[in-house]
Tab-separated table of C-alpha atoms in Angstrom:
chain	number	residue	atom	x	y	z
A	27	UNK	CA	-0.169	0.392	0.239
A	28	UNK	CA	1.303	3.230	-1.068
A	29	UNK	CA	0.127	6.886	-1.167
A	30	UNK	CA	2.981	9.515	-2.361
A	31	UNK	CA	2.887	13.017	-2.168
A	32	UNK	CA	4.092	14.776	-5.097
A	33	UNK	CA	5.017	18.503	-5.448
A	34	UNK	CA	4.932	20.098	-8.752
A	35	UNK	CA	6.476	23.540	-8.991
A	36	UNK	CA	5.741	26.555	-9.535
A	37	UNK	CA	3.661	26.300	-12.455
A	38	UNK	CA	6.427	25.913	-15.212
A	39	UNK	CA	7.303	22.192	-16.801
A	40	UNK	CA	10.666	23.261	-16.719
A	41	UNK	CA	10.443	22.877	-12.602
A	42	UNK	CA	9.036	19.786	-12.347
A	43	UNK	CA	11.654	17.599	-11.085
A	44	UNK	CA	12.540	14.088	-12.420
A	45	UNK	CA	11.915	12.861	-9.324
A	46	UNK	CA	8.336	14.055	-9.711
A	47	UNK	CA	7.899	13.155	-12.635
A	48	UNK	CA	8.402	9.377	-12.524
A	49	UNK	CA	5.707	9.727	-9.787
A	50	UNK	CA	3.804	10.403	-11.606
A	51	UNK	CA	4.342	7.968	-14.194
A	52	UNK	CA	4.038	5.624	-11.317
A	53	UNK	CA	0.806	5.985	-9.635
A	54	UNK	CA	-2.571	4.736	-10.486
A	55	UNK	CA	-4.902	7.092	-9.407
A	56	UNK	CA	-4.744	11.251	-8.693
A	57	UNK	CA	-6.586	13.079	-5.885
A	58	UNK	CA	-6.126	17.025	-6.311
A	59	UNK	CA	-7.478	20.466	-7.158
A	60	UNK	CA	-8.407	20.742	-10.621
A	61	UNK	CA	-5.856	23.454	-11.534
A	62	UNK	CA	-3.096	20.967	-10.439
A	63	UNK	CA	-4.210	17.696	-11.914
A	64	UNK	CA	-4.676	19.480	-14.972
A	65	UNK	CA	-0.837	20.319	-15.588
A	66	UNK	CA	-0.520	16.112	-15.301
A	67	UNK	CA	0.361	14.412	-18.909
A	68	UNK	CA	-1.787	11.330	-18.282
A	69	UNK	CA	-1.637	7.785	-19.649
A	70	UNK	CA	-5.190	6.123	-20.353
A	71	UNK	CA	-5.958	4.483	-17.389
A	72	UNK	CA	-4.771	7.050	-15.044
A	73	UNK	CA	-7.829	8.592	-12.970
A	74	UNK	CA	-7.891	11.637	-11.817
A	75	UNK	CA	-10.638	12.530	-8.798
A	76	UNK	CA	-10.641	16.450	-8.521
A	77	UNK	CA	-11.521	18.301	-5.536
A	78	UNK	CA	-11.902	21.947	-4.311
A	79	UNK	CA	-9.330	23.771	-2.837
A	80	UNK	CA	-11.093	24.076	0.175
A	81	UNK	CA	-11.772	20.482	0.579
A	82	UNK	CA	-8.121	19.267	1.763
A	83	UNK	CA	-9.077	17.003	4.154
A	84	UNK	CA	-11.694	14.844	3.102
A	85	UNK	CA	-9.654	14.838	-0.022
A	86	UNK	CA	-6.837	13.018	1.717
A	87	UNK	CA	-8.881	10.843	3.113
A	88	UNK	CA	-10.246	9.719	-0.129
A	89	UNK	CA	-6.944	9.008	-1.525
A	90	UNK	CA	-5.611	7.025	2.299
A	91	UNK	CA	-9.229	4.785	2.056
A	92	UNK	CA	-8.197	4.517	-1.919
A	93	UNK	CA	-4.361	3.661	-0.716
A	94	UNK	CA	-5.919	1.081	1.673
A	95	UNK	CA	-7.374	-0.655	-1.504
A	96	UNK	CA	-4.100	-1.271	-2.683
A	97	UNK	CA	-4.253	1.330	-5.453
A	98	UNK	CA	-1.312	3.356	-5.687
A	99	UNK	CA	-2.147	6.577	-5.437
A	100	UNK	CA	-0.700	9.985	-5.758
A	101	UNK	CA	-2.148	13.261	-4.321
A	102	UNK	CA	-0.804	16.443	-5.898
A	103	UNK	CA	0.082	19.764	-4.924
A	104	UNK	CA	1.669	23.261	-6.913
A	105	UNK	CA	5.145	23.781	-5.358
A	106	UNK	CA	5.822	22.367	-3.050
A	107	UNK	CA	3.548	19.721	-1.005
A	108	UNK	CA	4.834	20.237	2.463
A	109	UNK	CA	4.393	24.479	2.339
A	110	UNK	CA	0.821	25.310	3.245
A	111	UNK	CA	-0.601	21.790	1.120
A	112	UNK	CA	-1.502	18.312	1.047
A	113	UNK	CA	1.208	16.893	2.831
A	114	UNK	CA	-0.115	18.281	6.344
A	115	UNK	CA	-3.405	17.235	5.426
A	116	UNK	CA	-2.656	13.638	4.751
A	117	UNK	CA	-0.244	13.391	7.928
A	118	UNK	CA	-3.415	15.077	9.938
A	119	UNK	CA	-6.108	11.922	7.898
A	120	UNK	CA	-3.230	9.581	8.850
A	121	UNK	CA	-3.092	10.251	12.634
A	122	UNK	CA	-6.911	10.792	12.787
A	123	UNK	CA	-8.067	7.776	10.419
A	124	UNK	CA	-7.807	3.939	11.084
A	125	UNK	CA	-5.018	2.041	12.508
A	126	UNK	CA	-4.311	0.616	9.244
A	127	UNK	CA	-3.475	4.081	7.504
A	128	UNK	CA	-0.328	4.176	9.726
A	129	UNK	CA	1.054	1.467	7.358
A	130	UNK	CA	0.186	2.822	3.878
A	131	UNK	CA	4.290	3.596	2.975
A	132	UNK	CA	4.095	7.640	1.927
A	133	UNK	CA	6.447	9.421	-0.082
A	134	UNK	CA	6.783	13.312	0.083
A	135	UNK	CA	8.129	14.313	-2.936
A	136	UNK	CA	9.975	17.558	-2.814
A	137	UNK	CA	9.189	20.750	-5.295
A	138	UNK	CA	10.420	24.218	-5.523
A	139	UNK	CA	8.249	26.679	-3.492
A	140	UNK	CA	6.143	30.091	-4.623
A	141	UNK	CA	8.211	32.263	-2.929
A	142	UNK	CA	11.619	30.221	-4.416
A	143	UNK	CA	10.398	30.948	-7.767
A	144	UNK	CA	9.003	34.234	-6.704
A	145	UNK	CA	12.510	35.441	-4.914
A	146	UNK	CA	14.592	34.011	-7.649
A	147	UNK	CA	12.597	36.360	-10.066
A	148	UNK	CA	13.385	39.259	-8.312
A	149	UNK	CA	16.727	38.729	-6.969
A	150	UNK	CA	17.716	37.809	-3.746
A	151	UNK	CA	15.363	38.818	-1.242
A	152	UNK	CA	15.852	35.716	0.954
A	153	UNK	CA	19.379	35.802	1.223
A	154	UNK	CA	18.857	36.385	4.758
A	155	UNK	CA	16.937	34.977	8.184
A	156	UNK	CA	13.023	34.462	6.663
A	157	UNK	CA	9.885	32.977	7.599
A	158	UNK	CA	6.549	32.019	5.444
A	159	UNK	CA	2.986	33.140	6.708
A	160	UNK	CA	-0.106	31.647	5.360
A	161	UNK	CA	-2.803	34.551	5.225
A	162	UNK	CA	-5.537	32.137	5.451
A	163	UNK	CA	-7.621	32.534	8.637
A	164	UNK	CA	-9.667	29.623	7.792
A	165	UNK	CA	-8.292	27.516	10.371
A	166	UNK	CA	-5.973	30.335	12.058
A	167	UNK	CA	-7.448	32.455	14.345
A	168	UNK	CA	-6.415	36.258	12.945
A	169	UNK	CA	-4.602	37.443	16.070
A	170	UNK	CA	-2.363	34.900	15.545
A	171	UNK	CA	-1.529	35.653	12.638
A	172	UNK	CA	-0.786	39.877	13.624
A	173	UNK	CA	1.223	38.452	16.304
A	174	UNK	CA	3.445	37.009	13.979
A	175	UNK	CA	3.796	39.328	11.661
A	176	UNK	CA	5.204	42.088	14.530
A	177	UNK	CA	7.436	39.291	15.745
A	178	UNK	CA	9.249	38.423	12.499
A	179	UNK	CA	9.002	42.115	11.356
A	180	UNK	CA	10.326	43.132	14.794
A	181	UNK	CA	12.858	40.691	14.681
A	182	UNK	CA	14.612	41.445	10.959
A	183	UNK	CA	12.860	38.500	8.915
A	184	UNK	CA	12.050	38.967	5.445
A	185	UNK	CA	8.116	37.379	5.407
A	186	UNK	CA	6.777	35.570	2.547
A	187	UNK	CA	3.119	36.032	1.876
A	188	UNK	CA	1.142	32.784	1.213
A	189	UNK	CA	-2.684	32.390	0.416
A	190	UNK	CA	-2.551	36.551	0.583
A	191	UNK	CA	-6.491	37.003	-0.996
A	192	UNK	CA	-9.160	35.166	-2.254
A	193	UNK	CA	-12.790	36.044	-2.766
A	194	UNK	CA	-13.734	34.395	0.986
A	195	UNK	CA	-10.610	36.538	2.043
A	196	UNK	CA	-10.346	39.902	0.473
A	197	UNK	CA	-9.419	42.281	3.399
A	198	UNK	CA	-6.219	40.344	5.079
A	199	UNK	CA	-3.565	41.283	2.800
A	200	UNK	CA	-4.252	44.758	3.210
A	201	UNK	CA	-4.282	44.568	6.903
A	202	UNK	CA	-1.708	42.903	7.128
A	203	UNK	CA	0.570	45.390	5.456
A	204	UNK	CA	-1.023	47.876	7.477
A	205	UNK	CA	-0.038	46.223	10.701
A	206	UNK	CA	3.783	45.827	9.057
A	207	UNK	CA	3.599	49.623	8.295
A	208	UNK	CA	3.944	50.249	11.661
A	209	UNK	CA	7.280	48.489	12.652
A	210	UNK	CA	8.738	47.956	8.914
A	211	UNK	CA	9.988	51.166	7.270
A	212	UNK	CA	7.580	52.655	4.841
A	213	UNK	CA	10.825	52.174	1.862
A	214	UNK	CA	10.875	48.589	3.291
A	215	UNK	CA	10.501	46.727	-0.760
A	216	UNK	CA	7.440	44.413	-1.489
A	217	UNK	CA	7.237	41.745	-4.261
A	218	UNK	CA	4.305	40.855	-5.568
A	219	UNK	CA	5.341	37.531	-7.716
A	220	UNK	CA	2.417	36.268	-9.554
A	221	UNK	CA	2.525	33.031	-11.009
A	222	UNK	CA	5.842	32.987	-11.645
A	223	UNK	CA	7.521	31.459	-14.283
A	224	UNK	CA	4.336	30.630	-16.523
A	225	UNK	CA	3.274	32.829	-19.147
A	226	UNK	CA	1.384	35.076	-17.574
A	227	UNK	CA	3.675	35.771	-14.278
A	228	UNK	CA	3.941	38.615	-13.582
A	229	UNK	CA	6.603	40.041	-10.843
A	230	UNK	CA	5.757	43.708	-9.584
A	231	UNK	CA	7.643	45.600	-6.474
A	232	UNK	CA	6.354	48.471	-4.260
A	233	UNK	CA	7.302	50.139	-1.066
A	234	UNK	CA	5.620	49.263	1.881
A	235	UNK	CA	4.194	52.261	2.034
A	236	UNK	CA	2.448	52.012	-0.984
A	237	UNK	CA	1.396	48.380	-1.620
A	238	UNK	CA	-2.157	47.796	-2.167
A	239	UNK	CA	-3.662	44.909	-1.592
A	240	UNK	CA	-5.463	45.196	-5.256
A	241	UNK	CA	-2.419	43.663	-7.085
A	242	UNK	CA	-2.522	40.208	-5.411
A	243	UNK	CA	-4.966	37.194	-5.989
A	244	UNK	CA	-4.972	33.813	-5.533
A	245	UNK	CA	-1.646	32.898	-7.483
A	246	UNK	CA	0.476	35.389	-5.934
A	247	UNK	CA	3.339	35.161	-3.352
A	248	UNK	CA	4.356	38.446	-1.754
A	249	UNK	CA	7.668	39.092	0.070
A	250	UNK	CA	7.651	41.349	2.218
A	251	UNK	CA	11.215	42.525	3.021
A	252	UNK	CA	13.430	43.273	5.874
A	253	UNK	CA	14.818	46.985	7.344
A	254	UNK	CA	17.578	45.628	5.761
A	255	UNK	CA	16.155	44.930	2.008
A	256	UNK	CA	17.937	46.345	-1.145
A	257	UNK	CA	16.899	47.495	-4.399
A	258	UNK	CA	19.444	47.957	-7.133
A	259	UNK	CA	18.418	50.158	-10.124
A	260	UNK	CA	19.469	49.096	-13.348
A	261	UNK	CA	19.071	50.699	-16.300
A	262	UNK	CA	17.476	48.498	-19.412
A	263	UNK	CA	15.911	45.869	-16.899
A	264	UNK	CA	13.843	46.036	-13.777
A	265	UNK	CA	15.641	46.007	-10.435
A	266	UNK	CA	17.156	43.560	-8.082
A	267	UNK	CA	16.035	43.268	-4.916
A	268	UNK	CA	18.529	41.204	-2.282
A	269	UNK	CA	18.523	41.318	1.678
A	270	UNK	CA	21.938	41.208	2.468
A	271	UNK	CA	23.875	37.891	4.188
A	272	UNK	CA	25.464	40.384	7.169
A	273	UNK	CA	23.999	42.100	9.496
A	274	UNK	CA	24.320	45.010	11.967
A	275	UNK	CA	24.256	44.039	16.107
A	276	UNK	CA	20.481	46.273	15.942
A	277	UNK	CA	18.522	44.854	12.664
B	19	UNK	CA	26.365	39.891	-20.836
B	20	UNK	CA	25.312	37.280	-19.074
B	21	UNK	CA	25.576	35.794	-15.328
B	22	UNK	CA	23.101	32.443	-14.091
B	23	UNK	CA	23.070	31.480	-10.634
B	24	UNK	CA	21.961	28.001	-10.517
B	25	UNK	CA	20.826	25.548	-7.297
B	26	UNK	CA	21.442	22.122	-7.996
B	27	UNK	CA	18.975	21.069	-5.767
B	28	UNK	CA	19.678	18.778	-2.520
B	29	UNK	CA	21.665	16.507	-3.895
B	30	UNK	CA	20.367	13.734	-5.929
B	31	UNK	CA	20.631	13.874	-9.921
B	32	UNK	CA	16.416	13.448	-9.556
B	33	UNK	CA	15.573	16.588	-7.690
B	34	UNK	CA	17.456	19.114	-10.261
B	35	UNK	CA	14.909	20.351	-12.522
B	36	UNK	CA	15.275	20.131	-16.247
B	37	UNK	CA	15.634	24.633	-16.113
B	38	UNK	CA	18.934	23.744	-13.956
B	39	UNK	CA	19.944	21.415	-16.264
B	40	UNK	CA	19.455	23.481	-19.284
B	41	UNK	CA	21.254	26.360	-17.272
B	42	UNK	CA	23.917	24.425	-16.899
B	43	UNK	CA	24.123	22.788	-20.590
B	44	UNK	CA	23.947	26.621	-22.243
B	45	UNK	CA	27.331	28.473	-19.652
B	46	UNK	CA	31.091	28.591	-20.442
B	47	UNK	CA	32.730	29.365	-17.648
B	48	UNK	CA	30.739	27.202	-13.487
B	49	UNK	CA	31.993	29.189	-10.138
B	50	UNK	CA	31.423	27.863	-7.072
B	51	UNK	CA	32.353	25.234	-4.016
B	52	UNK	CA	34.346	22.270	-4.990
B	53	UNK	CA	31.759	19.911	-3.547
B	54	UNK	CA	28.770	21.434	-5.715
B	55	UNK	CA	30.495	21.458	-9.299
B	56	UNK	CA	31.582	17.972	-8.524
B	57	UNK	CA	28.017	16.907	-9.192
B	58	UNK	CA	28.085	18.542	-12.256
B	59	UNK	CA	28.132	17.176	-16.102
B	60	UNK	CA	30.471	18.958	-17.815
B	61	UNK	CA	31.605	19.194	-21.633
B	62	UNK	CA	35.061	19.645	-22.833
B	63	UNK	CA	35.536	23.146	-23.025
B	64	UNK	CA	33.652	24.017	-20.172
B	65	UNK	CA	35.549	25.732	-17.299
B	66	UNK	CA	35.310	25.234	-14.177
B	67	UNK	CA	36.332	27.422	-11.352
B	68	UNK	CA	36.422	26.885	-7.837
B	69	UNK	CA	36.787	28.276	-3.951
B	70	UNK	CA	36.521	28.092	-0.718
B	71	UNK	CA	33.372	28.268	0.717
B	72	UNK	CA	33.346	31.136	3.173
B	73	UNK	CA	34.782	33.005	-0.458
B	74	UNK	CA	31.025	33.960	-1.249
B	75	UNK	CA	31.461	37.716	-2.095
B	76	UNK	CA	35.244	37.422	-3.931
B	77	UNK	CA	33.655	34.207	-6.106
B	78	UNK	CA	30.927	36.754	-6.968
B	79	UNK	CA	33.013	39.294	-8.116
B	80	UNK	CA	35.595	36.936	-10.284
B	81	UNK	CA	32.059	35.932	-12.081
B	82	UNK	CA	30.529	39.118	-12.187
B	83	UNK	CA	34.015	40.121	-14.024
B	84	UNK	CA	33.776	37.555	-16.094
B	85	UNK	CA	30.365	37.862	-17.518
B	86	UNK	CA	31.190	41.547	-17.975
B	87	UNK	CA	34.260	40.384	-20.371
B	88	UNK	CA	31.455	37.880	-22.274
B	89	UNK	CA	31.457	35.077	-21.403
B	90	UNK	CA	28.163	32.703	-20.226
B	91	UNK	CA	29.343	32.485	-16.380
B	92	UNK	CA	26.912	29.983	-14.001
B	93	UNK	CA	27.219	30.588	-10.605
B	94	UNK	CA	26.265	27.168	-8.977
B	95	UNK	CA	24.630	26.674	-5.497
B	96	UNK	CA	24.000	23.309	-3.855
B	97	UNK	CA	19.178	23.486	-2.868
B	98	UNK	CA	18.289	26.994	-3.873
B	99	UNK	CA	20.707	29.590	-4.537
B	100	UNK	CA	18.243	31.943	-3.188
B	101	UNK	CA	18.836	30.571	0.153
B	102	UNK	CA	21.430	31.027	2.397
B	103	UNK	CA	23.794	30.886	-0.992
B	104	UNK	CA	24.884	33.027	-3.841
B	105	UNK	CA	22.501	35.278	-5.270
B	106	UNK	CA	22.935	37.913	-2.329
B	107	UNK	CA	26.252	37.684	-2.534
B	108	UNK	CA	26.098	38.645	-6.616
B	109	UNK	CA	23.799	40.917	-5.965
B	110	UNK	CA	25.806	42.710	-2.565
B	111	UNK	CA	29.284	42.207	-5.334
B	112	UNK	CA	26.603	44.369	-8.501
B	113	UNK	CA	26.154	46.844	-5.723
B	114	UNK	CA	29.027	47.362	-4.435
B	115	UNK	CA	31.207	46.657	-8.369
B	116	UNK	CA	31.759	48.832	-11.611
B	117	UNK	CA	27.944	50.549	-12.679
B	118	UNK	CA	28.750	48.158	-15.649
B	119	UNK	CA	27.846	45.139	-14.136
B	120	UNK	CA	24.303	46.992	-13.436
B	121	UNK	CA	24.045	45.825	-17.171
B	122	UNK	CA	24.836	42.321	-16.784
B	123	UNK	CA	21.846	40.133	-17.726
B	124	UNK	CA	21.343	37.997	-14.144
B	125	UNK	CA	19.608	35.350	-14.338
B	126	UNK	CA	18.892	32.541	-10.783
B	127	UNK	CA	17.779	29.513	-11.574
B	128	UNK	CA	15.336	28.456	-8.366
B	129	UNK	CA	16.058	24.681	-6.600
B	130	UNK	CA	14.505	22.770	-3.805
B	131	UNK	CA	15.902	24.276	-0.612
B	132	UNK	CA	17.518	21.460	1.585
B	133	UNK	CA	14.313	22.338	4.272
B	134	UNK	CA	11.902	21.126	2.035
B	135	UNK	CA	13.899	17.594	1.011
B	136	UNK	CA	14.837	16.884	4.609
B	137	UNK	CA	11.007	18.062	5.219
B	138	UNK	CA	9.924	16.126	3.281
B	139	UNK	CA	11.430	12.798	3.975
B	140	UNK	CA	9.968	13.296	7.909
B	141	UNK	CA	6.446	13.986	6.835
B	142	UNK	CA	4.721	17.704	6.604
B	143	UNK	CA	6.881	19.212	9.559
B	144	UNK	CA	6.617	22.802	7.486
B	145	UNK	CA	3.084	21.888	6.911
B	146	UNK	CA	2.411	25.496	8.813
B	147	UNK	CA	3.797	29.244	9.688
B	148	UNK	CA	7.900	28.853	9.646
B	149	UNK	CA	10.956	30.320	9.354
B	150	UNK	CA	14.005	29.675	8.326
B	151	UNK	CA	17.290	30.861	10.206
B	152	UNK	CA	21.241	30.538	9.395
B	153	UNK	CA	22.873	29.948	12.278
B	154	UNK	CA	26.126	31.259	11.246
B	155	UNK	CA	27.519	34.075	13.433
B	156	UNK	CA	30.326	34.678	10.849
B	157	UNK	CA	28.257	37.703	9.327
B	158	UNK	CA	25.766	38.631	11.826
B	159	UNK	CA	26.140	38.829	15.436
B	160	UNK	CA	25.175	35.966	17.945
B	161	UNK	CA	22.650	38.115	20.120
B	162	UNK	CA	20.187	38.955	17.028
B	163	UNK	CA	20.192	34.828	16.180
B	164	UNK	CA	19.128	34.349	20.195
B	165	UNK	CA	16.774	37.351	19.594
B	166	UNK	CA	15.297	36.022	16.443
B	167	UNK	CA	15.322	31.989	18.090
B	168	UNK	CA	12.981	33.636	20.573
B	169	UNK	CA	10.732	35.743	18.579
B	170	UNK	CA	10.138	32.934	16.777
B	171	UNK	CA	9.759	30.068	19.195
B	172	UNK	CA	7.223	32.738	21.258
B	173	UNK	CA	5.515	33.361	18.270
B	174	UNK	CA	4.667	29.228	17.122
B	175	UNK	CA	7.075	29.054	13.849
B	176	UNK	CA	8.428	25.764	13.281
B	177	UNK	CA	12.182	26.485	13.044
B	178	UNK	CA	14.262	25.839	9.801
B	179	UNK	CA	18.360	26.029	10.952
B	180	UNK	CA	21.290	26.196	8.379
B	181	UNK	CA	24.796	25.922	8.376
B	182	UNK	CA	24.183	24.386	11.874
B	183	UNK	CA	27.052	23.593	12.448
B	184	UNK	CA	31.154	23.896	11.340
B	185	UNK	CA	34.604	23.395	12.985
B	186	UNK	CA	34.729	27.251	12.964
B	187	UNK	CA	31.938	27.205	14.332
B	188	UNK	CA	31.175	24.138	17.064
B	189	UNK	CA	28.665	25.565	19.739
B	190	UNK	CA	26.415	27.418	18.002
B	191	UNK	CA	23.761	24.858	17.833
B	192	UNK	CA	24.162	23.502	21.244
B	193	UNK	CA	23.244	26.911	22.485
B	194	UNK	CA	20.603	27.696	20.333
B	195	UNK	CA	18.957	24.616	21.507
B	196	UNK	CA	19.459	25.744	25.245
B	197	UNK	CA	18.120	28.714	23.895
B	198	UNK	CA	14.949	26.992	22.856
B	199	UNK	CA	14.688	24.720	25.868
B	200	UNK	CA	13.442	28.277	27.854
B	201	UNK	CA	10.435	28.779	25.906
B	202	UNK	CA	9.663	24.933	23.570
B	203	UNK	CA	8.515	21.813	25.680
B	204	UNK	CA	10.691	19.218	26.217
B	205	UNK	CA	9.207	17.322	23.485
B	206	UNK	CA	8.698	19.656	20.570
B	207	UNK	CA	10.423	16.680	17.987
B	208	UNK	CA	13.432	17.721	16.641
B	209	UNK	CA	14.684	16.571	13.461
B	210	UNK	CA	18.287	16.149	12.026
B	211	UNK	CA	17.952	15.901	8.480
B	212	UNK	CA	22.011	15.042	6.787
B	213	UNK	CA	22.629	14.794	3.245
B	214	UNK	CA	18.476	14.446	1.910
B	215	UNK	CA	17.996	12.309	-1.203
B	216	UNK	CA	21.421	11.633	-1.157
B	217	UNK	CA	22.924	7.700	-0.686
B	218	UNK	CA	24.610	8.749	2.694
B	219	UNK	CA	21.100	10.244	3.592
B	220	UNK	CA	20.177	10.419	7.456
B	221	UNK	CA	17.299	11.422	8.882
B	222	UNK	CA	16.711	11.449	12.865
B	223	UNK	CA	14.443	12.509	15.170
B	224	UNK	CA	14.635	13.913	18.930
B	225	UNK	CA	12.566	15.426	21.338
B	226	UNK	CA	14.550	18.776	21.710
B	227	UNK	CA	14.510	17.815	25.643
B	228	UNK	CA	17.616	14.706	24.331
B	229	UNK	CA	18.684	16.740	20.878
B	230	UNK	CA	22.053	16.662	21.016
B	231	UNK	CA	23.896	18.917	18.617
B	232	UNK	CA	26.676	16.352	17.789
B	233	UNK	CA	24.197	14.919	15.495
B	234	UNK	CA	24.762	17.491	12.719
B	235	UNK	CA	27.195	18.107	10.242
B	236	UNK	CA	28.245	20.721	7.809
B	237	UNK	CA	25.326	18.851	5.205
B	238	UNK	CA	22.804	18.707	7.861
B	239	UNK	CA	19.854	20.716	8.054
B	240	UNK	CA	17.946	20.747	11.172
B	241	UNK	CA	14.024	21.063	11.454
B	242	UNK	CA	12.663	21.968	15.442
B	243	UNK	CA	8.920	21.805	15.540
B	244	UNK	CA	6.878	24.171	17.571
B	245	UNK	CA	5.065	23.209	20.241
B	246	UNK	CA	1.951	21.767	17.584
B	247	UNK	CA	4.223	19.952	15.469
B	248	UNK	CA	3.123	16.326	16.020
B	249	UNK	CA	4.906	12.685	15.677
B	250	UNK	CA	2.578	9.922	14.401
B	251	UNK	CA	4.406	6.163	15.210
B	252	UNK	CA	3.670	3.947	12.791
B	253	UNK	CA	4.544	-0.087	12.823
B	254	UNK	CA	7.122	-0.814	11.099
B	255	UNK	CA	8.647	2.353	10.134
B	256	UNK	CA	9.953	5.456	11.006
B	257	UNK	CA	7.494	8.049	12.845
B	258	UNK	CA	6.025	11.227	10.336
B	259	UNK	CA	6.232	13.968	11.452
B	260	UNK	CA	4.138	17.184	11.013
B	261	UNK	CA	2.469	20.567	11.818
B	262	UNK	CA	-1.136	20.345	11.991
B	263	UNK	CA	-2.431	23.470	9.789
B	264	UNK	CA	-4.938	24.523	11.618
B	265	UNK	CA	-4.288	26.200	14.863
B	266	UNK	CA	-6.064	27.224	18.321
B	267	UNK	CA	-5.748	30.741	19.659
B	268	UNK	CA	-3.497	30.553	22.499
B	269	UNK	CA	-0.629	28.782	19.886
């Protein structure tokens, strides 16, 4: 009995690892959010079971139930499956599920997660200590997110924001920017990285003081610099944004 | 004029993206730390220029100087080049260097960074908000690292520790564990992930109360859970470690 959780990377086929490609070839049934399943080139006989993007736990349970029946199951995520994605949901389902599920061989195939793809397009904004925070308050209370934003900004972490905005969560990113403006200088660079590596890619850089949450959508990963993050203007091409490797005591 | 900063992933050829492979094929000269250059399969005529792992800035300058001469230059990093690796050093060198260097086309090719590969082997320890901290105090003062460890642990971030230990920095990881024990429960899972995805891989899990810095070496990425991180024991295979996607107000 086996279940593989596969990271498909940020979206470009060129950023899918050979390991992920082999794992796709070896599986019989694929569980995932439809846009991720759409990226797969499946053979006749390989089967896709699509579900909505807020049904992670029921999707994980359905996949484990099929794996327990002896089917070679794959659960697919965009980016890396361990970062705000399906690997944790599968673990949650195993812990809460029948003891038999603990004997299913679980393999997680890592991938390039969104913040790395966005950072690469901008320069090296994650070049110093950084954190990743999901702005979704579906599964955690908003005050806890605010506490983490404060802690991260005050301690000098660069901050990558996942799940910044959606139709059901329209105000959270704007509220996060407001919160961060209390601690960080208005000139702090903010990167809006949409669909990095895909044909519809859009990378935009604004100072925190002018960052407008309306620039983000569900396919965007937002990176907020620390007070040390720098912008290098270049003639004829976009600026480079980077966080120096060194830091002063006061940082 | 072009310079490409290439992420070679954690070490397995199976985890090198096609994009990275194509970037290697397109370059003429390769600058990097020798063990990373050793991973490349170069053609006759492709040239390697190895330097020590504490010479990032001079390596970046040498690479930029060659790119400015019209050579197709690649700078290689293990993992992802934007995470405690060469992309930031290249940006630093560009900012401090001759204005001409700002006209060099810089491309960063992302990769699977160590913490993602280690997390995949353990389950989903990075499944909730997390941070990445370099424990090297070569370029930043130790009290700043302690401040960040405190802030991250108190705010409930899972913590990935890069550069945990070396011959020149023997005490930092042990000191970090001591520091974290003041905030986190003794049962908090700590993952020592050595050479994930390579033949000499070793993944070990200990409670924070018993975590011994001597288990780590230069090839290790250490992940310290939050107070919410859980361990699922399994018959016949290693435990799964994961951080649930949900969190309570008090977390």
